[in-house]
Structure formats: structure tokens, C-alpha cells
Amino acid sequence: MAQQTIPAARTPRSASPDGARRRPVRPRRTLRPRTVVVAAAAWLVAAVFLLPYVQMVITALRPASELRDATYLPHHFAWTNFVDVWRESNLGGNLRVTLLVAGGSTLLVLLVAIPAAYYTARVRYRGRKVFLLLVLITQMFQPTSLLVGLYREFHQLGMLNSVWTLVLCNAAFNLAFAIWILTAYFAAIPVQLEEAAMIDGLGRGGALLRVTLPLAAPGVVTAVIFTFIAAWNEFVMGLTLSTVPESQPLTVGINGFIGNYTVQWNYLFAASVIAIVPVVVLFAFIERHVVSGLTAGSVK
């Protein structure tokens, strides 16, 4: 009788003879010419935008004796420029004023714009389109055209040289944009989500805070960024409504390094580098909240 031969057990492809599983081999991705061209163009555009900032940092590190040299890099880096500009000027006080003005005006804009935009998006009241049109028209007015009226008004109220005056002015000029963009975000959110939340026991305010606002987080972040940067970079109102160094914002303080006959370029650029640091930190902190706000609150 013939003996039956038992076939040897086959080793699975995904496992090695000793039992360890192997990772599947992924095919190599080939770079297409179009991808290479787009990537190169993106790097070129980024370099064009970053070169002025690189030049600003290099000039901030130049000693006063090398400001007129034709070399791109200084022979000696003067790191003490940042210390000197902080000690020999009121830059710290100007930075504190700018933080208060930018933060206060941003908070005030959100407190007013969120309820106004939510009501405009949810309630079809008479004159709604006219209100949105007026909000858009107010964006056409330049602060410089209203400076004389603002100066006389705040002078009569005794509110010149006050940080809160700058907060009110910056909030007023940025409120229209915040209402406009938040209205579009609130209108794009289905009202059925709020109705479902209210059926579960939430009120109108609870549905707004726990459902609608998380979904509208990208719009809120956009309003925060534009309002904060606009208030941070504002110059004309700070120069006109604040005449004492203690209440002047950072933009006006930096302008003090430009004299009638000379310009302290190393201190001017060193102060400019210090001025952009808080804005960079704000972007780094808020960037991750933009994507998370797209889906937050949609799942109970």
C-alpha cells in the first residue's frame, strides 16, 4: 500500500518562517514633472516672501559701524542691539499698550459680532439685507477720513491718551468685517442641529455655545486673526489720539527711531523683529484650532 505524503505547510506571505509578520512592501511613488514644478514654484514664492524678513533680522544684528557696508552679512553680529533697544526706549511699555489694544478690541469685537451675526443669520427680519449692505459700506471708510471727528469727540469726552480709546476705535473699525464673515458661517450651519440640541434639553444659548459655535470655529478664528492683526498694525489712530509715550502703541514707538536727519536702522529693525514675535506666536497657537473646528460639535 502506497504511503500518502503529507504536503508541507506553506508559509504565509505576510509572515516569516520564524513567525514574525512582515510589513507589506509599498510601491515607490514616482515624482511627476508637474509635481516637481509646482513644488519648486511654491518654494520660490515662499523665498520671495521670506527674504525681506531675513534681511530685517540681518540688519537688526548689524553694528552701527557696519550699517553702510555693502556686504550682505555683517562681520560681527551685534546681539546687544535687542538689549539696547529694550533698555534705551519705551519699547516695553509700547508693547504692553499694543497687547492691551489688540486683545481688548478683539474680545470686544467677538462679544458684539457673534450675537449680531447669529441673529442676522437665523432671523429673517425686515431690513436684513439693508443692514448687511450698511455693514459692507462701513468697510469703505478709511480711519484717516474720520480722524478729525474722532479727535474732537474724544477730546470733548476727555478720553485722549487712553488705551481704552484705542480699543474702542479699533473695535469699531473691525466690527463690520467680523459680522459679515460670521453671518456667512452661521448661515451655512444647518438649523436642524440646533433644533436637535434643544429637543435634548438645551436652550437657545446652550445650543449656540455647545453646537453652533464649535462648528463656526473657522469663522471665529478668521475674525480673531484679522481683528488682532489690524489692531496690532494700526498706526494713524495711535499717532493722533495718543500723544504721550505711555499710551502710544508699538507702531508709534517704532516710528520714534526715525529722526529728522538720521535713522537708527539697527534699532529700527531690532524693534520690528520684537514686534512680529507675538503675531507669529498667535498664528502658531491658532493654526491647529482651524481644522479641529471644522468637525467639533457635530457629533454628540
PDB file of C-alpha atoms in Angstrom:
ATOM      1  CA  MET A   1       0.000   0.000   0.000  1.00  0.00           C
ATOM      2  CA  ALA A   2       1.456   3.308  -1.075  1.00  0.00           C
ATOM      3  CA  GLN A   3       2.203   5.752   1.631  1.00  0.00           C
ATOM      4  CA  GLN A   4       0.457   9.081   1.438  1.00  0.00           C
ATOM      5  CA  THR A   5       2.752  12.058   1.501  1.00  0.00           C
ATOM      6  CA  ILE A   6       1.592  14.971   3.568  1.00  0.00           C
ATOM      7  CA  PRO A   7       2.288  18.280   1.817  1.00  0.00           C
ATOM      8  CA  ALA A   8       4.464  20.677   3.780  1.00  0.00           C
ATOM      9  CA  ALA A   9       2.675  23.567   5.317  1.00  0.00           C
ATOM     10  CA  ARG A  10       3.096  26.724   3.282  1.00  0.00           C
ATOM     11  CA  THR A  11       4.435  29.784   4.991  1.00  0.00           C
ATOM     12  CA  PRO A  12       2.067  32.712   4.644  1.00  0.00           C
ATOM     13  CA  ARG A  13       3.380  35.520   2.529  1.00  0.00           C
ATOM     14  CA  SER A  14       2.766  38.018   5.291  1.00  0.00           C
ATOM     15  CA  ALA A  15       4.750  36.003   7.850  1.00  0.00           C
ATOM     16  CA  SER A  16       8.378  34.938   8.008  1.00  0.00           C
ATOM     17  CA  PRO A  17       9.436  31.314   8.787  1.00  0.00           C
ATOM     18  CA  ASP A  18      10.112  32.247  12.412  1.00  0.00           C
ATOM     19  CA  GLY A  19       6.556  33.547  12.839  1.00  0.00           C
ATOM     20  CA  ALA A  20       7.256  37.258  12.650  1.00  0.00           C
ATOM     21  CA  ARG A  21       4.899  39.184  10.401  1.00  0.00           C
ATOM     22  CA  ARG A  22       6.398  41.217   7.601  1.00  0.00           C
ATOM     23  CA  ARG A  23       5.124  44.574   6.537  1.00  0.00           C
ATOM     24  CA  PRO A  24       3.755  44.674   3.011  1.00  0.00           C
ATOM     25  CA  VAL A  25       6.098  46.273   0.527  1.00  0.00           C
ATOM     26  CA  ARG A  26       4.641  49.517  -0.731  1.00  0.00           C
ATOM     27  CA  PRO A  27       5.290  50.575  -4.288  1.00  0.00           C
ATOM     28  CA  ARG A  28       7.582  53.524  -4.699  1.00  0.00           C
ATOM     29  CA  ARG A  29       5.933  56.781  -5.591  1.00  0.00           C
ATOM     30  CA  THR A  30       7.280  58.355  -8.731  1.00  0.00           C
ATOM     31  CA  LEU A  31       7.509  62.119  -8.860  1.00  0.00           C
ATOM     32  CA  ARG A  32       5.658  63.597 -11.767  1.00  0.00           C
ATOM     33  CA  PRO A  33       7.116  66.624 -13.591  1.00  0.00           C
ATOM     34  CA  ARG A  34       4.026  68.652 -12.726  1.00  0.00           C
ATOM     35  CA  THR A  35       4.511  67.948  -9.013  1.00  0.00           C
ATOM     36  CA  VAL A  36       8.161  68.994  -9.191  1.00  0.00           C
ATOM     37  CA  VAL A  37       7.275  72.236 -10.984  1.00  0.00           C
ATOM     38  CA  VAL A  38       4.518  73.119  -8.506  1.00  0.00           C
ATOM     39  CA  ALA A  39       6.761  72.369  -5.530  1.00  0.00           C
ATOM     40  CA  ALA A  40       9.592  74.462  -6.975  1.00  0.00           C
ATOM     41  CA  ALA A  41       7.222  77.348  -7.652  1.00  0.00           C
ATOM     42  CA  ALA A  42       5.883  77.119  -4.094  1.00  0.00           C
ATOM     43  CA  TRP A  43       9.399  77.230  -2.643  1.00  0.00           C
ATOM     44  CA  LEU A  44      10.243  80.179  -4.864  1.00  0.00           C
ATOM     45  CA  VAL A  45       7.186  82.144  -3.726  1.00  0.00           C
ATOM     46  CA  ALA A  46       7.957  81.308  -0.092  1.00  0.00           C
ATOM     47  CA  ALA A  47      11.545  82.526  -0.556  1.00  0.00           C
ATOM     48  CA  VAL A  48      10.343  85.794  -2.094  1.00  0.00           C
ATOM     49  CA  PHE A  49       8.070  86.435   0.883  1.00  0.00           C
ATOM     50  CA  LEU A  50      10.669  85.374   3.473  1.00  0.00           C
ATOM     51  CA  LEU A  51      13.647  87.308   2.094  1.00  0.00           C
ATOM     52  CA  PRO A  52      12.501  90.706   3.481  1.00  0.00           C
ATOM     53  CA  TYR A  53      12.193  89.166   6.954  1.00  0.00           C
ATOM     54  CA  VAL A  54      15.636  87.602   6.631  1.00  0.00           C
ATOM     55  CA  GLN A  55      17.041  90.974   5.632  1.00  0.00           C
ATOM     56  CA  MET A  56      15.289  92.580   8.592  1.00  0.00           C
ATOM     57  CA  VAL A  57      16.875  90.123  11.023  1.00  0.00           C
ATOM     58  CA  ILE A  58      20.324  90.573   9.448  1.00  0.00           C
ATOM     59  CA  THR A  59      20.065  94.365   9.667  1.00  0.00           C
ATOM     60  CA  ALA A  60      18.893  94.102  13.259  1.00  0.00           C
ATOM     61  CA  LEU A  61      22.117  92.247  14.060  1.00  0.00           C
ATOM     62  CA  ARG A  62      24.446  94.747  12.360  1.00  0.00           C
ATOM     63  CA  PRO A  63      26.632  97.005  14.479  1.00  0.00           C
ATOM     64  CA  ALA A  64      26.200 100.719  13.924  1.00  0.00           C
ATOM     65  CA  SER A  65      29.630 100.883  12.263  1.00  0.00           C
ATOM     66  CA  GLU A  66      28.617  98.372   9.551  1.00  0.00           C
ATOM     67  CA  LEU A  67      25.252  99.797   8.521  1.00  0.00           C
ATOM     68  CA  ARG A  68      26.715 101.301   5.343  1.00  0.00           C
ATOM     69  CA  ASP A  69      28.742  98.241   4.346  1.00  0.00           C
ATOM     70  CA  ALA A  70      27.910  96.614   1.022  1.00  0.00           C
ATOM     71  CA  THR A  71      28.287  93.088   2.387  1.00  0.00           C
ATOM     72  CA  TYR A  72      25.122  91.060   2.845  1.00  0.00           C
ATOM     73  CA  LEU A  73      26.194  89.584   6.191  1.00  0.00           C
ATOM     74  CA  PRO A  74      27.862  91.650   8.917  1.00  0.00           C
ATOM     75  CA  HIS A  75      31.368  90.849  10.013  1.00  0.00           C
ATOM     76  CA  HIS A  76      30.288  90.888  13.658  1.00  0.00           C
ATOM     77  CA  PHE A  77      26.782  90.105  14.887  1.00  0.00           C
ATOM     78  CA  ALA A  78      25.638  92.655  17.469  1.00  0.00           C
ATOM     79  CA  TRP A  79      23.182  90.685  19.583  1.00  0.00           C
ATOM     80  CA  THR A  80      23.218  93.555  22.061  1.00  0.00           C
ATOM     81  CA  ASN A  81      21.026  95.599  19.715  1.00  0.00           C
ATOM     82  CA  PHE A  82      17.947  93.826  21.082  1.00  0.00           C
ATOM     83  CA  VAL A  83      19.018  94.553  24.659  1.00  0.00           C
ATOM     84  CA  ASP A  84      19.861  98.193  23.904  1.00  0.00           C
ATOM     85  CA  VAL A  85      16.613  98.881  22.085  1.00  0.00           C
ATOM     86  CA  TRP A  86      14.675  97.444  25.031  1.00  0.00           C
ATOM     87  CA  ARG A  87      16.602  99.440  27.629  1.00  0.00           C
ATOM     88  CA  GLU A  88      17.064 102.775  25.880  1.00  0.00           C
ATOM     89  CA  SER A  89      13.491 103.217  24.686  1.00  0.00           C
ATOM     90  CA  ASN A  90       9.944 102.753  25.905  1.00  0.00           C
ATOM     91  CA  LEU A  91       9.528  99.659  23.740  1.00  0.00           C
ATOM     92  CA  GLY A  92       8.326  97.521  26.643  1.00  0.00           C
ATOM     93  CA  GLY A  93       5.579  99.994  27.511  1.00  0.00           C
ATOM     94  CA  ASN A  94       4.598 100.318  23.847  1.00  0.00           C
ATOM     95  CA  LEU A  95       4.391  96.525  23.584  1.00  0.00           C
ATOM     96  CA  ARG A  96       2.155  96.358  26.650  1.00  0.00           C
ATOM     97  CA  VAL A  97      -0.163  99.017  25.208  1.00  0.00           C
ATOM     98  CA  THR A  98      -0.368  97.199  21.868  1.00  0.00           C
ATOM     99  CA  LEU A  99      -1.187  93.900  23.562  1.00  0.00           C
ATOM    100  CA  LEU A 100      -3.971  95.574  25.548  1.00  0.00           C
ATOM    101  CA  VAL A 101      -5.345  97.344  22.473  1.00  0.00           C
ATOM    102  CA  ALA A 102      -5.206  94.316  20.168  1.00  0.00           C
ATOM    103  CA  GLY A 103      -6.510  91.866  22.768  1.00  0.00           C
ATOM    104  CA  GLY A 104      -9.205  94.201  24.099  1.00  0.00           C
ATOM    105  CA  SER A 105     -10.505  95.204  20.678  1.00  0.00           C
ATOM    106  CA  THR A 106     -10.569  91.555  19.533  1.00  0.00           C
ATOM    107  CA  LEU A 107     -12.523  90.499  22.612  1.00  0.00           C
ATOM    108  CA  LEU A 108     -14.967  93.397  22.223  1.00  0.00           C
ATOM    109  CA  VAL A 109     -15.497  92.587  18.543  1.00  0.00           C
ATOM    110  CA  LEU A 110     -16.299  88.947  19.339  1.00  0.00           C
ATOM    111  CA  LEU A 111     -18.713  89.877  22.141  1.00  0.00           C
ATOM    112  CA  VAL A 112     -20.683  92.106  19.776  1.00  0.00           C
ATOM    113  CA  ALA A 113     -20.233  90.346  16.425  1.00  0.00           C
ATOM    114  CA  ILE A 114     -21.219  86.810  17.478  1.00  0.00           C
ATOM    115  CA  PRO A 115     -24.754  87.678  18.742  1.00  0.00           C
ATOM    116  CA  ALA A 116     -25.316  90.137  15.875  1.00  0.00           C
ATOM    117  CA  ALA A 117     -24.185  87.671  13.205  1.00  0.00           C
ATOM    118  CA  TYR A 118     -26.115  84.787  14.762  1.00  0.00           C
ATOM    119  CA  TYR A 119     -29.355  86.796  14.903  1.00  0.00           C
ATOM    120  CA  THR A 120     -28.853  88.049  11.343  1.00  0.00           C
ATOM    121  CA  ALA A 121     -28.239  84.516  10.055  1.00  0.00           C
ATOM    122  CA  ARG A 122     -31.166  82.866  11.863  1.00  0.00           C
ATOM    123  CA  VAL A 123     -33.925  85.521  11.846  1.00  0.00           C
ATOM    124  CA  ARG A 124     -35.350  86.828   8.574  1.00  0.00           C
ATOM    125  CA  TYR A 125     -36.362  90.242   9.888  1.00  0.00           C
ATOM    126  CA  ARG A 126     -37.380  93.228   7.793  1.00  0.00           C
ATOM    127  CA  GLY A 127     -34.411  95.268   6.642  1.00  0.00           C
ATOM    128  CA  ARG A 128     -31.934  92.399   6.946  1.00  0.00           C
ATOM    129  CA  LYS A 129     -30.406  92.935   3.512  1.00  0.00           C
ATOM    130  CA  VAL A 130     -30.172  96.671   4.118  1.00  0.00           C
ATOM    131  CA  PHE A 131     -28.364  96.006   7.405  1.00  0.00           C
ATOM    132  CA  LEU A 132     -25.837  93.722   5.702  1.00  0.00           C
ATOM    133  CA  LEU A 133     -25.353  96.309   2.959  1.00  0.00           C
ATOM    134  CA  LEU A 134     -24.690  99.033   5.529  1.00  0.00           C
ATOM    135  CA  VAL A 135     -22.228  96.738   7.285  1.00  0.00           C
ATOM    136  CA  LEU A 136     -20.404  96.270   3.994  1.00  0.00           C
ATOM    137  CA  ILE A 137     -20.433 100.003   3.222  1.00  0.00           C
ATOM    138  CA  THR A 138     -18.791 100.851   6.536  1.00  0.00           C
ATOM    139  CA  GLN A 139     -15.728  98.885   5.375  1.00  0.00           C
ATOM    140  CA  MET A 140     -15.185 101.529   2.702  1.00  0.00           C
ATOM    141  CA  PHE A 141     -14.469 104.299   5.203  1.00  0.00           C
ATOM    142  CA  GLN A 142     -10.820 104.874   5.962  1.00  0.00           C
ATOM    143  CA  PRO A 143      -9.830 105.761   9.549  1.00  0.00           C
ATOM    144  CA  THR A 144      -7.864 108.754   8.242  1.00  0.00           C
ATOM    145  CA  SER A 145     -11.052 110.358   6.886  1.00  0.00           C
ATOM    146  CA  LEU A 146     -12.650 110.241  10.343  1.00  0.00           C
ATOM    147  CA  LEU A 147      -9.659 111.283  12.432  1.00  0.00           C
ATOM    148  CA  VAL A 148     -10.698 114.910  12.850  1.00  0.00           C
ATOM    149  CA  GLY A 149     -14.156 113.949  14.075  1.00  0.00           C
ATOM    150  CA  LEU A 150     -12.786 111.237  16.345  1.00  0.00           C
ATOM    151  CA  TYR A 151     -10.197 113.589  17.823  1.00  0.00           C
ATOM    152  CA  ARG A 152     -12.797 116.274  18.616  1.00  0.00           C
ATOM    153  CA  GLU A 153     -15.225 113.729  20.065  1.00  0.00           C
ATOM    154  CA  PHE A 154     -12.698 112.086  22.375  1.00  0.00           C
ATOM    155  CA  HIS A 155     -11.240 115.482  23.297  1.00  0.00           C
ATOM    156  CA  GLN A 156     -14.666 116.649  24.482  1.00  0.00           C
ATOM    157  CA  LEU A 157     -15.106 113.421  26.430  1.00  0.00           C
ATOM    158  CA  GLY A 158     -11.656 113.751  27.998  1.00  0.00           C
ATOM    159  CA  MET A 159     -10.560 110.367  26.650  1.00  0.00           C
ATOM    160  CA  LEU A 160      -7.405 111.301  24.748  1.00  0.00           C
ATOM    161  CA  ASN A 161      -4.185 109.475  25.623  1.00  0.00           C
ATOM    162  CA  SER A 162      -6.162 106.496  26.880  1.00  0.00           C
ATOM    163  CA  VAL A 163      -5.681 102.862  25.961  1.00  0.00           C
ATOM    164  CA  TRP A 164      -9.432 102.267  26.029  1.00  0.00           C
ATOM    165  CA  THR A 165      -9.927 104.950  23.384  1.00  0.00           C
ATOM    166  CA  LEU A 166      -7.750 102.941  21.004  1.00  0.00           C
ATOM    167  CA  VAL A 167      -9.630  99.771  21.984  1.00  0.00           C
ATOM    168  CA  LEU A 168     -12.996 101.348  21.095  1.00  0.00           C
ATOM    169  CA  CYS A 169     -11.736 102.777  17.792  1.00  0.00           C
ATOM    170  CA  ASN A 170     -10.081  99.558  16.613  1.00  0.00           C
ATOM    171  CA  ALA A 171     -13.113  97.505  17.621  1.00  0.00           C
ATOM    172  CA  ALA A 172     -15.441  99.866  15.754  1.00  0.00           C
ATOM    173  CA  PHE A 173     -13.444  99.713  12.527  1.00  0.00           C
ATOM    174  CA  ASN A 174     -13.137  95.898  12.591  1.00  0.00           C
ATOM    175  CA  LEU A 175     -16.654  95.055  13.787  1.00  0.00           C
ATOM    176  CA  ALA A 176     -18.240  95.213  10.341  1.00  0.00           C
ATOM    177  CA  PHE A 177     -15.889  92.639   8.828  1.00  0.00           C
ATOM    178  CA  ALA A 178     -16.395  90.257  11.750  1.00  0.00           C
ATOM    179  CA  ILE A 179     -20.199  90.484  11.484  1.00  0.00           C
ATOM    180  CA  TRP A 180     -20.096  89.921   7.743  1.00  0.00           C
ATOM    181  CA  ILE A 181     -17.905  86.818   7.819  1.00  0.00           C
ATOM    182  CA  LEU A 182     -19.597  85.270  10.879  1.00  0.00           C
ATOM    183  CA  THR A 183     -23.023  85.739   9.326  1.00  0.00           C
ATOM    184  CA  ALA A 184     -21.926  83.635   6.360  1.00  0.00           C
ATOM    185  CA  TYR A 185     -20.582  80.890   8.646  1.00  0.00           C
ATOM    186  CA  PHE A 186     -23.690  80.778  10.846  1.00  0.00           C
ATOM    187  CA  ALA A 187     -25.984  80.715   7.801  1.00  0.00           C
ATOM    188  CA  ALA A 188     -24.106  77.687   6.406  1.00  0.00           C
ATOM    189  CA  ILE A 189     -24.729  75.612   9.569  1.00  0.00           C
ATOM    190  CA  PRO A 190     -27.998  73.613   9.385  1.00  0.00           C
ATOM    191  CA  VAL A 191     -30.583  74.828  11.870  1.00  0.00           C
ATOM    192  CA  GLN A 192     -31.646  71.199  12.437  1.00  0.00           C
ATOM    193  CA  LEU A 193     -28.560  70.665  14.598  1.00  0.00           C
ATOM    194  CA  GLU A 194     -29.719  73.372  16.993  1.00  0.00           C
ATOM    195  CA  GLU A 195     -33.267  72.014  16.996  1.00  0.00           C
ATOM    196  CA  ALA A 196     -31.981  68.551  17.891  1.00  0.00           C
ATOM    197  CA  ALA A 197     -29.916  70.026  20.717  1.00  0.00           C
ATOM    198  CA  MET A 198     -32.908  71.938  22.046  1.00  0.00           C
ATOM    199  CA  ILE A 199     -35.000  68.758  21.958  1.00  0.00           C
ATOM    200  CA  ASP A 200     -32.345  67.156  24.163  1.00  0.00           C
ATOM    201  CA  GLY A 201     -32.854  69.900  26.731  1.00  0.00           C
ATOM    202  CA  LEU A 202     -30.579  72.744  25.704  1.00  0.00           C
ATOM    203  CA  GLY A 203     -31.864  76.270  25.355  1.00  0.00           C
ATOM    204  CA  ARG A 204     -31.118  78.680  22.566  1.00  0.00           C
ATOM    205  CA  GLY A 205     -27.995  79.947  24.291  1.00  0.00           C
ATOM    206  CA  GLY A 206     -26.774  76.443  25.103  1.00  0.00           C
ATOM    207  CA  ALA A 207     -27.276  75.305  21.509  1.00  0.00           C
ATOM    208  CA  LEU A 208     -25.308  78.325  20.314  1.00  0.00           C
ATOM    209  CA  LEU A 209     -22.410  77.741  22.701  1.00  0.00           C
ATOM    210  CA  ARG A 210     -22.198  73.940  22.506  1.00  0.00           C
ATOM    211  CA  VAL A 211     -23.229  73.205  18.903  1.00  0.00           C
ATOM    212  CA  THR A 212     -23.141  76.216  16.591  1.00  0.00           C
ATOM    213  CA  LEU A 213     -20.014  77.971  17.842  1.00  0.00           C
ATOM    214  CA  PRO A 214     -17.781  74.861  17.592  1.00  0.00           C
ATOM    215  CA  LEU A 215     -18.951  74.354  14.012  1.00  0.00           C
ATOM    216  CA  ALA A 216     -18.341  78.030  13.243  1.00  0.00           C
ATOM    217  CA  ALA A 217     -14.867  77.932  14.813  1.00  0.00           C
ATOM    218  CA  PRO A 218     -13.062  78.579  11.482  1.00  0.00           C
ATOM    219  CA  GLY A 219     -15.071  81.778  11.048  1.00  0.00           C
ATOM    220  CA  VAL A 220     -14.416  82.852  14.630  1.00  0.00           C
ATOM    221  CA  VAL A 221     -10.690  82.170  14.203  1.00  0.00           C
ATOM    222  CA  THR A 222     -10.681  84.174  10.966  1.00  0.00           C
ATOM    223  CA  ALA A 223     -12.366  87.101  12.687  1.00  0.00           C
ATOM    224  CA  VAL A 224      -9.888  86.872  15.578  1.00  0.00           C
ATOM    225  CA  ILE A 225      -6.872  86.833  13.258  1.00  0.00           C
ATOM    226  CA  PHE A 226      -7.980  89.754  11.093  1.00  0.00           C
ATOM    227  CA  THR A 227      -9.102  91.878  14.048  1.00  0.00           C
ATOM    228  CA  PHE A 228      -5.978  91.202  16.094  1.00  0.00           C
ATOM    229  CA  ILE A 229      -3.582  91.889  13.206  1.00  0.00           C
ATOM    230  CA  ALA A 230      -5.463  95.022  12.135  1.00  0.00           C
ATOM    231  CA  ALA A 231      -5.326  96.392  15.684  1.00  0.00           C
ATOM    232  CA  TRP A 232      -1.701  95.305  16.076  1.00  0.00           C
ATOM    233  CA  ASN A 233      -0.573  97.099  12.908  1.00  0.00           C
ATOM    234  CA  GLU A 234      -2.712 100.230  13.348  1.00  0.00           C
ATOM    235  CA  PHE A 235      -0.646 103.424  13.235  1.00  0.00           C
ATOM    236  CA  VAL A 236      -2.631 106.527  12.301  1.00  0.00           C
ATOM    237  CA  MET A 237      -5.160 106.483  15.152  1.00  0.00           C
ATOM    238  CA  GLY A 238      -2.453 105.639  17.681  1.00  0.00           C
ATOM    239  CA  LEU A 239      -0.348 108.574  16.466  1.00  0.00           C
ATOM    240  CA  THR A 240      -3.285 111.018  16.551  1.00  0.00           C
ATOM    241  CA  LEU A 241      -5.203 110.006  19.668  1.00  0.00           C
ATOM    242  CA  SER A 242      -2.148 109.242  21.846  1.00  0.00           C
ATOM    243  CA  THR A 243       0.425 111.983  22.249  1.00  0.00           C
ATOM    244  CA  VAL A 244       2.277 110.745  25.344  1.00  0.00           C
ATOM    245  CA  PRO A 245       4.735 107.824  25.169  1.00  0.00           C
ATOM    246  CA  GLU A 246       2.981 105.948  27.995  1.00  0.00           C
ATOM    247  CA  SER A 247      -0.172 105.428  25.907  1.00  0.00           C
ATOM    248  CA  GLN A 248       1.322 105.015  22.436  1.00  0.00           C
ATOM    249  CA  PRO A 249       1.190 101.611  20.689  1.00  0.00           C
ATOM    250  CA  LEU A 250       4.167  99.721  19.338  1.00  0.00           C
ATOM    251  CA  THR A 251       3.873 101.049  15.791  1.00  0.00           C
ATOM    252  CA  VAL A 252       4.195 104.626  17.022  1.00  0.00           C
ATOM    253  CA  GLY A 253       7.062 103.684  19.332  1.00  0.00           C
ATOM    254  CA  ILE A 254       8.999 102.082  16.465  1.00  0.00           C
ATOM    255  CA  ASN A 255       8.493 105.227  14.411  1.00  0.00           C
ATOM    256  CA  GLY A 256      10.474 107.102  17.060  1.00  0.00           C
ATOM    257  CA  PHE A 257      13.712 105.594  15.732  1.00  0.00           C
ATOM    258  CA  ILE A 258      13.255 107.612  12.534  1.00  0.00           C
ATOM    259  CA  GLY A 259      14.659 111.069  13.204  1.00  0.00           C
ATOM    260  CA  ASN A 260      14.659 114.243  11.149  1.00  0.00           C
ATOM    261  CA  TYR A 261      18.160 113.702   9.814  1.00  0.00           C
ATOM    262  CA  THR A 262      19.198 110.167  10.777  1.00  0.00           C
ATOM    263  CA  VAL A 263      17.585 106.764  11.040  1.00  0.00           C
ATOM    264  CA  GLN A 264      18.776 104.192  13.564  1.00  0.00           C
ATOM    265  CA  TRP A 265      18.354 101.257  11.209  1.00  0.00           C
ATOM    266  CA  ASN A 266      19.756  98.606  13.537  1.00  0.00           C
ATOM    267  CA  TYR A 267      17.435  99.632  16.381  1.00  0.00           C
ATOM    268  CA  LEU A 268      14.528 100.118  13.992  1.00  0.00           C
ATOM    269  CA  PHE A 269      14.787  96.585  12.628  1.00  0.00           C
ATOM    270  CA  ALA A 270      15.511  95.097  16.041  1.00  0.00           C
ATOM    271  CA  ALA A 271      12.281  96.633  17.343  1.00  0.00           C
ATOM    272  CA  SER A 272      10.467  95.341  14.248  1.00  0.00           C
ATOM    273  CA  VAL A 273      11.677  91.801  14.940  1.00  0.00           C
ATOM    274  CA  ILE A 274      10.391  92.083  18.514  1.00  0.00           C
ATOM    275  CA  ALA A 275       7.069  93.392  17.190  1.00  0.00           C
ATOM    276  CA  ILE A 276       6.375  90.394  14.939  1.00  0.00           C
ATOM    277  CA  VAL A 277       7.079  87.746  17.574  1.00  0.00           C
ATOM    278  CA  PRO A 278       3.613  87.902  19.284  1.00  0.00           C
ATOM    279  CA  VAL A 279       1.846  87.659  15.912  1.00  0.00           C
ATOM    280  CA  VAL A 280       3.881  84.583  14.961  1.00  0.00           C
ATOM    281  CA  VAL A 281       3.053  83.006  18.322  1.00  0.00           C
ATOM    282  CA  LEU A 282      -0.652  83.747  17.755  1.00  0.00           C
ATOM    283  CA  PHE A 283      -0.610  82.022  14.371  1.00  0.00           C
ATOM    284  CA  ALA A 284       1.229  79.026  15.781  1.00  0.00           C
ATOM    285  CA  PHE A 285      -1.340  78.692  18.560  1.00  0.00           C
ATOM    286  CA  ILE A 286      -4.467  79.186  16.445  1.00  0.00           C
ATOM    287  CA  GLU A 287      -3.487  77.190  13.358  1.00  0.00           C
ATOM    288  CA  ARG A 288      -4.396  73.798  14.865  1.00  0.00           C
ATOM    289  CA  HIS A 289      -7.796  75.096  16.008  1.00  0.00           C
ATOM    290  CA  VAL A 290      -8.866  75.896  12.459  1.00  0.00           C
ATOM    291  CA  VAL A 291      -9.039  72.262  11.287  1.00  0.00           C
ATOM    292  CA  SER A 292     -10.388  70.949  14.605  1.00  0.00           C
ATOM    293  CA  GLY A 293     -13.204  73.473  14.476  1.00  0.00           C
ATOM    294  CA  LEU A 294     -14.493  72.055  11.194  1.00  0.00           C
ATOM    295  CA  THR A 295     -15.919  68.924  12.850  1.00  0.00           C
ATOM    296  CA  ALA A 296     -16.076  69.786  16.562  1.00  0.00           C
ATOM    297  CA  GLY A 297     -19.585  69.757  17.940  1.00  0.00           C
ATOM    298  CA  SER A 298     -21.226  67.903  15.049  1.00  0.00           C
ATOM    299  CA  VAL A 299     -21.207  64.559  16.897  1.00  0.00           C
ATOM    300  CA  LYS A 300     -22.902  64.307  20.244  1.00  0.00           C
TER     301      LYS A 300
END
